Short mmCIF file of C-alpha atoms in Angstrom, two decimals:
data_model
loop_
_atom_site.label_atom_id
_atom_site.label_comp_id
_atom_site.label_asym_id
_atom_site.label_seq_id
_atom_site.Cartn_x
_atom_site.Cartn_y
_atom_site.Cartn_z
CA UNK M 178 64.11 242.29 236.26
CA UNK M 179 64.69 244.57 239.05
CA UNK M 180 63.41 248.27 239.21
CA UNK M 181 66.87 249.23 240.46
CA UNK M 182 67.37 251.41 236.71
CA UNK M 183 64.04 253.02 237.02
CA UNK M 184 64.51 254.56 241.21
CA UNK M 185 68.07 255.50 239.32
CA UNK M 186 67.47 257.34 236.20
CA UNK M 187 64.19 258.94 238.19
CA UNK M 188 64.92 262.76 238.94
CA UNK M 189 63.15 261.96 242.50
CA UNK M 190 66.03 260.06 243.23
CA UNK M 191 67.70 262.08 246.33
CA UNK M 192 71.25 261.77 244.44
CA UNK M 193 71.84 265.65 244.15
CA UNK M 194 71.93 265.18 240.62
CA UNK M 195 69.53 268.16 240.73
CA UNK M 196 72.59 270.51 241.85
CA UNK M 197 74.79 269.78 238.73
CA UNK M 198 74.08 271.41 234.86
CA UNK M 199 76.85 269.19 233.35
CA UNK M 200 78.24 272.04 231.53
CA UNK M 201 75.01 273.15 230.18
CA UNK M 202 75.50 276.46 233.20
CA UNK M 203 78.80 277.81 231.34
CA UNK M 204 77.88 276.77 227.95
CA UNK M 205 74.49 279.21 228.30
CA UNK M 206 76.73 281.91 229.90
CA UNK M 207 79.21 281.51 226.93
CA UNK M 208 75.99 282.27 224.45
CA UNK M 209 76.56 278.55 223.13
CA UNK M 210 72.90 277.49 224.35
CA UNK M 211 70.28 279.64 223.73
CA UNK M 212 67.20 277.49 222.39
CA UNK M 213 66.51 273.80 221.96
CA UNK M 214 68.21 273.49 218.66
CA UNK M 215 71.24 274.73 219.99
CA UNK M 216 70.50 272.32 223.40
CA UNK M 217 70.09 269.40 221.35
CA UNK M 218 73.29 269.45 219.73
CA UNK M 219 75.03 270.11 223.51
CA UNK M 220 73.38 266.77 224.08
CA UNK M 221 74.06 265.05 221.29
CA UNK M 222 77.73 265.75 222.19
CA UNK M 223 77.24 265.42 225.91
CA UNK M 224 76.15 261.70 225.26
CA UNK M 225 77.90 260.74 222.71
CA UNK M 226 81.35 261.40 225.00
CA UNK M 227 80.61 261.92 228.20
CA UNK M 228 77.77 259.84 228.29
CA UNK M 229 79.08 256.85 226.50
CA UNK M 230 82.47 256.76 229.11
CA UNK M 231 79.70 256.53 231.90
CA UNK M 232 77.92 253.98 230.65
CA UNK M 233 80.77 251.52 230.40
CA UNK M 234 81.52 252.22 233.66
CA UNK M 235 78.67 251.66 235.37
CA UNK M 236 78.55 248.66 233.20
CA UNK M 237 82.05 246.81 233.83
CA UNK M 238 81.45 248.08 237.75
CA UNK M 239 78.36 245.57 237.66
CA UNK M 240 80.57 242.22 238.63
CA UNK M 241 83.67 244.56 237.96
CA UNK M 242 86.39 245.39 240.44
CA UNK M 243 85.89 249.21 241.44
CA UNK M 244 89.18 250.01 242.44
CA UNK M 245 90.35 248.86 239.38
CA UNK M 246 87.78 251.14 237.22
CA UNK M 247 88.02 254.30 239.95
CA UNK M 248 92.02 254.66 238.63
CA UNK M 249 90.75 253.73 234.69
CA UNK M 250 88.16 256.68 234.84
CA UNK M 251 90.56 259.06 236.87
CA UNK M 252 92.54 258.74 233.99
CA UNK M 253 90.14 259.53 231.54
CA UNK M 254 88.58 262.33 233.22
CA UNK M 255 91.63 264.88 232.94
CA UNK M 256 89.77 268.05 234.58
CA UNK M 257 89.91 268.04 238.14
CA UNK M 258 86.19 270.22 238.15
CA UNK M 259 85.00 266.90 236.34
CA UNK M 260 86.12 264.98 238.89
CA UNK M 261 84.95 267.04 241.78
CA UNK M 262 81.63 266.86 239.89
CA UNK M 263 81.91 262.61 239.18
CA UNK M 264 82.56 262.31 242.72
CA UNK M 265 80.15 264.55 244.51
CA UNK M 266 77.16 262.81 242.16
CA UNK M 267 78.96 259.98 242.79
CA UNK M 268 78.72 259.99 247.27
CA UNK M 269 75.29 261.30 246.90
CA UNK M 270 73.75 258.37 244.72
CA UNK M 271 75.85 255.92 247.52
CA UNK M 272 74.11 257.55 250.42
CA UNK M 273 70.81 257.19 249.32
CA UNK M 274 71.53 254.24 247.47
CA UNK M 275 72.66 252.05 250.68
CA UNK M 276 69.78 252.84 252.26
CA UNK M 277 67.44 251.27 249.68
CA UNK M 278 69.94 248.10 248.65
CA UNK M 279 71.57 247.91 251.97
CA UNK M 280 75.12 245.72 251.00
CA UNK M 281 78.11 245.30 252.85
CA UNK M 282 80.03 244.84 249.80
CA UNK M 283 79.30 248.98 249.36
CA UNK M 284 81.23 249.62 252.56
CA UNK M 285 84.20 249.36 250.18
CA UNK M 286 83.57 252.85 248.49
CA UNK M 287 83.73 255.94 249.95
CA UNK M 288 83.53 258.83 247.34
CA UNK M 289 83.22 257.20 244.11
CA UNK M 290 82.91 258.55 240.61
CA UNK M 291 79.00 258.47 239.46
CA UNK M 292 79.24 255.78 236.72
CA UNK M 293 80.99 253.44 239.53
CA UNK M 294 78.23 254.83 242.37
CA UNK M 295 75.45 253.58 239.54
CA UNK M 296 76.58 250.32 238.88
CA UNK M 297 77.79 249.58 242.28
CA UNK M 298 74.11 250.07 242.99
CA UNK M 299 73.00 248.09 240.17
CA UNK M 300 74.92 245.29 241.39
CA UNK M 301 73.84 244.54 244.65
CA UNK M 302 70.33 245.10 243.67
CA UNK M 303 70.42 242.34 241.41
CA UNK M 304 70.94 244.30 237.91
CA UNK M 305 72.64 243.93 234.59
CA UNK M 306 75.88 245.69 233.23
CA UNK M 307 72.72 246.35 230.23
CA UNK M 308 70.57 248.38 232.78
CA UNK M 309 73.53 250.06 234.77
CA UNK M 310 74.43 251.55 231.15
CA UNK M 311 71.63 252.62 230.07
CA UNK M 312 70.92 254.34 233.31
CA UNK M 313 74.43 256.02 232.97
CA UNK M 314 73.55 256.86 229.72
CA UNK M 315 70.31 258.71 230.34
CA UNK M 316 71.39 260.52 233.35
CA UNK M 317 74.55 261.94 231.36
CA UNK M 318 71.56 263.99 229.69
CA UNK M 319 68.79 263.88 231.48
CA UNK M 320 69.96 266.89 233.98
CA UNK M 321 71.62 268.76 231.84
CA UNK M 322 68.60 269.35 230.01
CA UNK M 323 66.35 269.91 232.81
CA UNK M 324 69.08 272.34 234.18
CA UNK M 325 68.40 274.22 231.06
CA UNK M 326 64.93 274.33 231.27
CA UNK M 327 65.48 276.44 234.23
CA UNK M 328 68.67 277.98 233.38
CA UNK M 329 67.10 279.36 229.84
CA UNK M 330 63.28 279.19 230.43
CA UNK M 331 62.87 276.56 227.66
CA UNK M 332 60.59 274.63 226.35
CA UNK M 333 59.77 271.95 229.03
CA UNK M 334 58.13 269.68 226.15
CA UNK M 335 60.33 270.47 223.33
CA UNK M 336 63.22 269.50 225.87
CA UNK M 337 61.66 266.74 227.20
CA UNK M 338 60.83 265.23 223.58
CA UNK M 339 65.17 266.09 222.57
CA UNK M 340 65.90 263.39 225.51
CA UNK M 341 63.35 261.32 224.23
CA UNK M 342 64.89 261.41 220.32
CA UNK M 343 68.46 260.80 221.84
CA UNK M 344 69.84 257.33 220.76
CA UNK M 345 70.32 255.90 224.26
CA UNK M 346 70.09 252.32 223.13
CA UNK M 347 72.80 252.94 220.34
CA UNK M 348 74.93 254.31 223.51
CA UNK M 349 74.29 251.76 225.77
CA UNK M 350 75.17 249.14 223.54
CA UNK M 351 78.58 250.78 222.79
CA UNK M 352 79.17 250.73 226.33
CA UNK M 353 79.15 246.83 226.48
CA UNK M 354 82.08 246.37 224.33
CA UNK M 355 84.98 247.46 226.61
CA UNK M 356 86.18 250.80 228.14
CA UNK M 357 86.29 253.86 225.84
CA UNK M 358 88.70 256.77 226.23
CA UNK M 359 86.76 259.35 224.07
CA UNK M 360 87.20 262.92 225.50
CA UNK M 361 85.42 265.86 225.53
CA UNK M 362 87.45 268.89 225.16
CA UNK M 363 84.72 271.74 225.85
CA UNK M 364 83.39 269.91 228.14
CA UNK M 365 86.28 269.79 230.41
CA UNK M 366 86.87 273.77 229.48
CA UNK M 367 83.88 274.54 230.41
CA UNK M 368 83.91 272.42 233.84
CA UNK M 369 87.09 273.89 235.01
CA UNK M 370 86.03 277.56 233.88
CA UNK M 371 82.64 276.94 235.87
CA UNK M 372 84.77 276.07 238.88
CA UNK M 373 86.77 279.61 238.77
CA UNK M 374 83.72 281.56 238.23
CA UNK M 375 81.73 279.81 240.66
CA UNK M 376 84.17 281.28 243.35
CA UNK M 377 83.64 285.14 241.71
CA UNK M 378 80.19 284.80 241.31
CA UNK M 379 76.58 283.42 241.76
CA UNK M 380 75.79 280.35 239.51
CA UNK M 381 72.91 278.81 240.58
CA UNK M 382 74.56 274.96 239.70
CA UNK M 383 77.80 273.36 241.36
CA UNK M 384 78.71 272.29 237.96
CA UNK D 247 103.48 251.09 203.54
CA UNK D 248 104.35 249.11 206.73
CA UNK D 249 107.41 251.11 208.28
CA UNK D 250 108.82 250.10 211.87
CA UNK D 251 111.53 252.92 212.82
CA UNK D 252 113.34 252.88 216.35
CA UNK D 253 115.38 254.93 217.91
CA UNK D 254 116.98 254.62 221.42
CA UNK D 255 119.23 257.19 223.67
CA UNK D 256 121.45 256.58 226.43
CA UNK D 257 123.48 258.60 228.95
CA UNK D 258 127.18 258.48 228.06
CA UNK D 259 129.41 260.66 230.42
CA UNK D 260 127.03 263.37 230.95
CA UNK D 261 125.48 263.19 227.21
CA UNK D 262 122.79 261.59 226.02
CA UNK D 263 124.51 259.86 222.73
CA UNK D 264 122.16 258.11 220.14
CA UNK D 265 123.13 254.37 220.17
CA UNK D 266 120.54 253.12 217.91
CA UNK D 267 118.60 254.73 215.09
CA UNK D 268 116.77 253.14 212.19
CA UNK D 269 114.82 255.23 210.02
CA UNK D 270 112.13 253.63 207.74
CA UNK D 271 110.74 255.61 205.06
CA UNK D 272 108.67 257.57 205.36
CA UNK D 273 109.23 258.37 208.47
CA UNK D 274 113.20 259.71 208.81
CA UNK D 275 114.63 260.76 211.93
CA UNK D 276 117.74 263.26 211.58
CA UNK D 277 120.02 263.86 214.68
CA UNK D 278 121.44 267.14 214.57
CA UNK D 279 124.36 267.14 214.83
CA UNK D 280 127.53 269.41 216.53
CA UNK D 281 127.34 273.10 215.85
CA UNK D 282 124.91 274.18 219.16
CA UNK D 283 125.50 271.98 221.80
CA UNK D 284 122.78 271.77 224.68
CA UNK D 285 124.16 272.78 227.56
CA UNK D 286 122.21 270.11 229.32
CA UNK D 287 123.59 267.54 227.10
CA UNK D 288 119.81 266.72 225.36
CA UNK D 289 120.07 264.78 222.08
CA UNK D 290 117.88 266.53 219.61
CA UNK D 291 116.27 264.96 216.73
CA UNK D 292 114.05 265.62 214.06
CA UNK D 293 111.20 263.71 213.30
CA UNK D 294 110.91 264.02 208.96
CA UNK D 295 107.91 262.50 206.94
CA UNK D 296 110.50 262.16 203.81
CA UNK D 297 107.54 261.35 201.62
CA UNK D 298 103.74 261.94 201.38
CA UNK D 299 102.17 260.39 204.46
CA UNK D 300 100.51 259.21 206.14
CA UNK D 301 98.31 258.01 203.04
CA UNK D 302 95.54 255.40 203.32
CA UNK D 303 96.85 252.28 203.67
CA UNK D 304 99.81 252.88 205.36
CA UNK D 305 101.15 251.46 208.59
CA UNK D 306 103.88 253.00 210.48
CA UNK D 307 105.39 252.43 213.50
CA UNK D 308 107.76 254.51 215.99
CA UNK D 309 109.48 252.98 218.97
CA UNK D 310 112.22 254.94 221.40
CA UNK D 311 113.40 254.10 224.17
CA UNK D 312 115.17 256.63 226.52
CA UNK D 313 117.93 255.09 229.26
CA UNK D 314 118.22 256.17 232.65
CA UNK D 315 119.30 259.63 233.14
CA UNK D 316 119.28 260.51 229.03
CA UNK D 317 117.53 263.57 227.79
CA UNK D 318 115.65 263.45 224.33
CA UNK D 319 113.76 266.20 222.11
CA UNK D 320 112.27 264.75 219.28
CA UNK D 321 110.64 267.75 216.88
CA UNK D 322 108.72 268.42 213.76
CA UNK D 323 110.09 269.29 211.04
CA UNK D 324 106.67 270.10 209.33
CA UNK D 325 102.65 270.21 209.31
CA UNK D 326 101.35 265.94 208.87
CA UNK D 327 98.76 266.06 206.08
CA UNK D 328 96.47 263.20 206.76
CA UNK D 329 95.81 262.27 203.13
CA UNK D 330 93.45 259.40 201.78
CA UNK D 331 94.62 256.37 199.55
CA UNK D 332 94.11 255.00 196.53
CA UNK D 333 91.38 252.12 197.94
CA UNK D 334 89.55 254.28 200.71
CA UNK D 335 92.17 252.25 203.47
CA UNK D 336 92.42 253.47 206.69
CA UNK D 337 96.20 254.17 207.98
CA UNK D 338 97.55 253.83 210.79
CA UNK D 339 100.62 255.55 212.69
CA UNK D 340 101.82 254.43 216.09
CA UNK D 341 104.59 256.20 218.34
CA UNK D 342 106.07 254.03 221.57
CA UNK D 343 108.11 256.21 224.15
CA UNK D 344 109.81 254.06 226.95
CA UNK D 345 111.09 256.12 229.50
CA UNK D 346 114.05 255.00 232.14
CA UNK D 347 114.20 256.63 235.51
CA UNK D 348 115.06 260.05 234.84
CA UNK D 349 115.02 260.19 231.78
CA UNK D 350 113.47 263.34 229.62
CA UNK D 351 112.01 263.28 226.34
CA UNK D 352 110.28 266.22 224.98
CA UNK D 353 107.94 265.36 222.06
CA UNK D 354 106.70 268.35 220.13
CA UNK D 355 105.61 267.06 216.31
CA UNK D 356 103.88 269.95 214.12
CA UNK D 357 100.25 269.67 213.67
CA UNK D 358 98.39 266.76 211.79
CA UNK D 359 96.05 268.51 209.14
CA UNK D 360 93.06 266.55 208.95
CA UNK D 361 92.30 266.72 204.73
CA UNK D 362 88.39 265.93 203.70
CA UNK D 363 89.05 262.45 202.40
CA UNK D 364 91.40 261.12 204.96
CA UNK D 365 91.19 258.22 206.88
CA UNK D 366 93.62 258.05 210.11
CA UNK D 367 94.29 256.39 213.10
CA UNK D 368 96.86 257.46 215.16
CA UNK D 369 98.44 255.83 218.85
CA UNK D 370 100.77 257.62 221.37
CA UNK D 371 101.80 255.57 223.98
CA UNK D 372 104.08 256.19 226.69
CA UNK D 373 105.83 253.92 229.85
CA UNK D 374 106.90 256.09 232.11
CA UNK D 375 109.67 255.06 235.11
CA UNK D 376 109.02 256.88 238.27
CA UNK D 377 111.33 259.45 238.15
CA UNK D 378 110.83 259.83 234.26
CA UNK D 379 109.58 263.30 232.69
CA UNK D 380 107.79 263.70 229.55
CA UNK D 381 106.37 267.10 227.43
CA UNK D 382 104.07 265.67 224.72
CA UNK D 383 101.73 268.34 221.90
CA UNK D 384 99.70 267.35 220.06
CA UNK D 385 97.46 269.99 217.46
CA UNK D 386 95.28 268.48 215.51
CA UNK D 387 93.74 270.91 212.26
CA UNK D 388 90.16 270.04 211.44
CA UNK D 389 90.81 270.30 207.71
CA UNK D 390 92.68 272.62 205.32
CA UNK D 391 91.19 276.10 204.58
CA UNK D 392 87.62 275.95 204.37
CA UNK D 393 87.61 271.57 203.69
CA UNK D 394 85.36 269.74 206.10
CA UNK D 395 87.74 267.14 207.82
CA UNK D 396 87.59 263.50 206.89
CA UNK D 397 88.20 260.72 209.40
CA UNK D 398 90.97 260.33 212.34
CA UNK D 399 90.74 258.75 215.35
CA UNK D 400 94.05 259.41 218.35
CA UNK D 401 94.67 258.00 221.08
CA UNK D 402 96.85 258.80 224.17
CA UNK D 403 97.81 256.56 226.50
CA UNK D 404 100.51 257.39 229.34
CA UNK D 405 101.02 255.14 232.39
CA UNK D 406 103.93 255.85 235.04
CA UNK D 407 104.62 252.04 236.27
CA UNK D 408 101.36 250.37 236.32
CA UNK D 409 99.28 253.19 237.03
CA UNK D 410 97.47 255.11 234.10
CA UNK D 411 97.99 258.98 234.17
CA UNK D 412 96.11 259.65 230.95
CA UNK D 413 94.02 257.70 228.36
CA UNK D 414 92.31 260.17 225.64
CA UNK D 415 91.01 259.53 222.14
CA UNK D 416 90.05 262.32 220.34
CA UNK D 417 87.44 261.23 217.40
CA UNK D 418 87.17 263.86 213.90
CA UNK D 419 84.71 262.59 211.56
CA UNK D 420 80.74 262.91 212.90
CA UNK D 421 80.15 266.79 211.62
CA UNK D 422 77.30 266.55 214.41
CA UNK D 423 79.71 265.84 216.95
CA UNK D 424 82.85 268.39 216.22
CA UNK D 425 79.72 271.09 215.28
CA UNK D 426 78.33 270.14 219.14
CA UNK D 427 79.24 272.70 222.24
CA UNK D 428 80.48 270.10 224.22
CA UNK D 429 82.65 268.52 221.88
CA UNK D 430 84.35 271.28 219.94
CA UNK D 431 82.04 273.24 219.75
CA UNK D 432 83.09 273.68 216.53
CA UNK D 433 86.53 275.07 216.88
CA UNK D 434 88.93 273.93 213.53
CA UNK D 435 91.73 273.59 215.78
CA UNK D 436 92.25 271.25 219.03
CA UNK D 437 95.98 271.60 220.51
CA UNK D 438 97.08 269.07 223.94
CA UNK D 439 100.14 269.27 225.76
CA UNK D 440 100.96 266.91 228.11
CA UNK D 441 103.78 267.70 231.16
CA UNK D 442 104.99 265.16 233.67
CA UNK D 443 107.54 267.08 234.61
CA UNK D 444 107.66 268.06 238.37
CA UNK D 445 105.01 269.74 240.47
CA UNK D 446 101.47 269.82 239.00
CA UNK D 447 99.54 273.03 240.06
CA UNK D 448 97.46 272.67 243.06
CA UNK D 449 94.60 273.75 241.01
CA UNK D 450 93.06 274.15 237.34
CA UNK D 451 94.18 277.17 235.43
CA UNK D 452 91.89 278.06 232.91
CA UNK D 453 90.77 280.71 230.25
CA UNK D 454 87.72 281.54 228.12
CA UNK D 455 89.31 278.12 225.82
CA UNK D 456 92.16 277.01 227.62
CA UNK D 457 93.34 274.99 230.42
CA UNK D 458 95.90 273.65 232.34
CA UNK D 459 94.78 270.77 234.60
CA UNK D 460 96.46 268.51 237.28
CA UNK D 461 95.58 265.03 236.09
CA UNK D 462 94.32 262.87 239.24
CA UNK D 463 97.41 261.01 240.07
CA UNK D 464 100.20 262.75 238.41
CA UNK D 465 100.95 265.11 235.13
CA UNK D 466 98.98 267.53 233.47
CA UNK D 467 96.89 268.63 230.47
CA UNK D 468 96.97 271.40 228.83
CA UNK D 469 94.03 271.90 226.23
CA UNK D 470 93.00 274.99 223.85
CA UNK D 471 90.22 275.04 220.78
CA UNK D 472 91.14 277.58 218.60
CA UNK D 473 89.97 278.80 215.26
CA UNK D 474 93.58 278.55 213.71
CA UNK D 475 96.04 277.12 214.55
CA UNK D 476 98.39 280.15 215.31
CA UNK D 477 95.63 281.41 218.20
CA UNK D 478 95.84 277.58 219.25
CA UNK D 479 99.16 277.44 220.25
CA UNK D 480 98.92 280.94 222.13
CA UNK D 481 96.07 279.51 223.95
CA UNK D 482 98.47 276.67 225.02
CA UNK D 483 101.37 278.41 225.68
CA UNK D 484 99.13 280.57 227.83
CA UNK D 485 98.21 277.55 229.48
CA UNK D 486 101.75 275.87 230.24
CA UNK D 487 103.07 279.34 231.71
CA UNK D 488 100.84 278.37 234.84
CA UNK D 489 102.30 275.22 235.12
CA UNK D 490 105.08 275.37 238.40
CA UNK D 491 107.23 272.46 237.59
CA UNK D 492 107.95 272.74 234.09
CA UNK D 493 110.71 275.70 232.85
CA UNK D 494 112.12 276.02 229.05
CA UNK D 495 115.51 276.31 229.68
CA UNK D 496 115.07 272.85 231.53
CA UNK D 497 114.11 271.74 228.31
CA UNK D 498 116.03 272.63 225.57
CA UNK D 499 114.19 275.33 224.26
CA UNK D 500 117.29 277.52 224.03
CA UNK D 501 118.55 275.56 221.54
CA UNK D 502 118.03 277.24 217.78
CA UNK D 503 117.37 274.08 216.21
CA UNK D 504 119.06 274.31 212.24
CA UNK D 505 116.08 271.96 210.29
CA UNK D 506 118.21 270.18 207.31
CA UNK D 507 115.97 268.41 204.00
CA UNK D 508 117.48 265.58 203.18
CA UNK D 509 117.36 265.57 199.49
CA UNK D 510 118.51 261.87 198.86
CA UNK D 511 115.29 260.26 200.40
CA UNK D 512 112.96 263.36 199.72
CA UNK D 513 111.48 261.63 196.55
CA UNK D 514 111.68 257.97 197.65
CA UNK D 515 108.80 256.82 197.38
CA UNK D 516 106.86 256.46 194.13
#
């Protein structure tokens, strides 16, 4: 086993996953996150969607073709914010993932969504479509709730034990069985309302 | 039930005619007929559920096909109640839309009411030709008046050629999930409408709960969460007036459509 899915899911990875709240941002401003409970139920619904559409897509992109799977998740990612999002997560994982698994076969991406970027990586370093899922899978949460650590002054070990509790294994097994098209409809509300009040005022995420 | 009904429109002389239709109970589809005459020569039809369904169990099946040039409007007639069967089933309903090149269909059934027991699965599917334009709602009603919503499960899937534009399933059914802010953050009512149909803004529109967004490689979605669904479909009409390609009177709209019961297959099924 390679530790490809550890350097991944770890939040000193220099991906810029660090700039993005995954919704969590406009969700707080909307009053729909105020305390853990109310964060643990964003999650539960952040992975359960989101998160599970990631996860087979960093999955089939291990051995997978990734032109193929860019146009599949373009098409189930109808927000354009979401996309932005994907794809900025997405280039910033590739940069800092081709210098640590240096592969010519990466030369063929340029700004790819993050669940593509993930298992792209997992790939040439050796991985499994298991690992590039479950790596998927945990990041689809993993920021969001540390964005609302310091977005709402929680709990740092009440949060952290919410992402603990989170079925990721259930998830990442879903994701091996084939390409889901489940939506998230607030989700993609929120992203594209985040993007038009991003350009009126301060938010301290990108998304 | 199993039920297969199909239903295809041509352009004859400057008017889309009807040259096959074969209604299966329960689904029946009534052309109307005469009196207001588009003056874009659309053929409008109305899609009837002439007995209870969908109940568990059931299996039905919608297929149209639109030639070259034709222009179809295919309407509700009233709300779907998702209902259960006798044996706990599942059913099933599946609509096919095959769309020549230039060729319009608009698609606008009535909401789908999601009752506590139900169990539902439903499929819209759509092939689009290049040049083809489609307008396609769909509201979906978490339960009647204070009922918790039972089980459904729908699925879009629209490809122009061999490209995808949209693939979407919406799942009701996991309390934790529809309760959850990033699901619907537990909104009773979740309304879609789908327009390939010209230019696609530039950018999102959006609202506090509504959106109109340019799909990555052609169309776009329009999607509201509502608590009813009368403030659902202002939310989405809201959302489609931002949309530059798409005007009503290229569509039909005009047209006061005259709904008709038809009393002989009303009580069909027993």
């Amino acid at each position: 086993m390679t530790s490809v899915r550890l350097v991944l899911a770890d939040s000193r990875f220099p991906g810029g996953g660090h700039a993005h709240s995954g919704g969590v941002e406009e969700a707080a401003a909307r009053g729909l996150i105020t305390d853990e409970t109310s964060l643990k139920s964003f999650l539960y619904g952040r992975l359960r969607t989101n998160g599970l559409v990631s996860a087979a897509f960093a999955a089939a992109a291990v051995g997978g073709d990734w032109f193929t799977l860019d146009v599949e998740l373009d098409a189930r990612t109808p927000s354009p914010a979401q996309r932005a999002a994907s794809r900025a997560q997405g280039r910033s994982t590739l940069r800092a993932g081709r210098v640590a698994w240096p592969s010519p076969r990466l030369d063929a991406l340029s700004q790819p969504h993050h669940a593509i970027a993930i298992g792209a990586l997992v790939d040439v370093a050796g991985g499994t479509p298991e690992e590039a899922a479950e790596c998927a899978a945990y990041l689809s949460v993993s920021g969001p709730a540390s964005a609302a650590v310091r977005l709402l002054g929680l709990d740092p070990f009440r949060v952290n034990a919410i992402v603990a509790q989170l079925d990721i294994a259930a998830v990442t097994e879903e994701a091996l069985s084939g390409l889901p098209m489940l939506g998230a409809p607030a989700l993609d509300l929120f992203a594209d309302s985040h993007a038009r009040i991003h350009q009126q005022e301060v938010r301290l995420f990108v998304s | 039930m199993r039920a297969r009904s199909r239903l295809v429109v041509e352009l004859r002389d400057g008017r889309s005619v009807l040259t096959e239709l074969r209604s299966a109970a329960p689904w029946t589809l009534l052309p109307q007929r005469g009196r207001v005459r588009s003056v874009t020569g659309t053929a409008v039809v109305h899609l009837v559920s002439s007995a209870t369904a969908p109940l568990g169990g059931d299996d039905l099946g919608l297929e149209v096909c639109v030639g070259a040039g034709a222009r179809l409007r295919l309407s509700g007639i009233a709300a779907t109640l998702a209902l259960p069967g006798h044996r706990g089933e599942r059913s099933r309903a599946s609509i096919r839309f095959d769309i020549d090149v230039n060729g319009t269909v608009e698609f606008l059934p009535e909401p789908t009411v999601v009752t506590s027991r139900a169990s539902h699965s439903s499929v819209f599917s759509a092939q689009l030709a290049d040049t083809a334009r489609l307008r396609y709602r769909e509201v979906l009603v978490l339960g009647r008046v204070g009922e918790p919503p039972g089980s459904l499960d729908s699925t879009v899937e629209v490809l122009r050629g061999d490209v995808p534009l949209l693939r979407q399933r919406v799942d009701i059914g996991d309390p934790a999930l529809t309760a959850s802010a990033a699901y619907l953050a537990g909104h009773r009512v979740l309304a879609s409408e789908l327009l390939v149909w010209g230019t696609d803004p530039a950018a999102a529109h959006s609202g506090d709960w509504w959106s109109l967004a340019p799909l990555a490689r052609g169309g776009s979605l329009a999607t509201a969460l509502a608590r009813d669904a009368v403030a659902a479909q202002r939310r989405l009409a809201e959302a489609i007036a931002g949309h530059p390609g798409f005007s009503t009177v290229d569509a039909a709209s005009e047209l006061i459509t005259v709904s008709i019961p038809n009393r002989s297959v009303a009580n069909s099924r027993s």
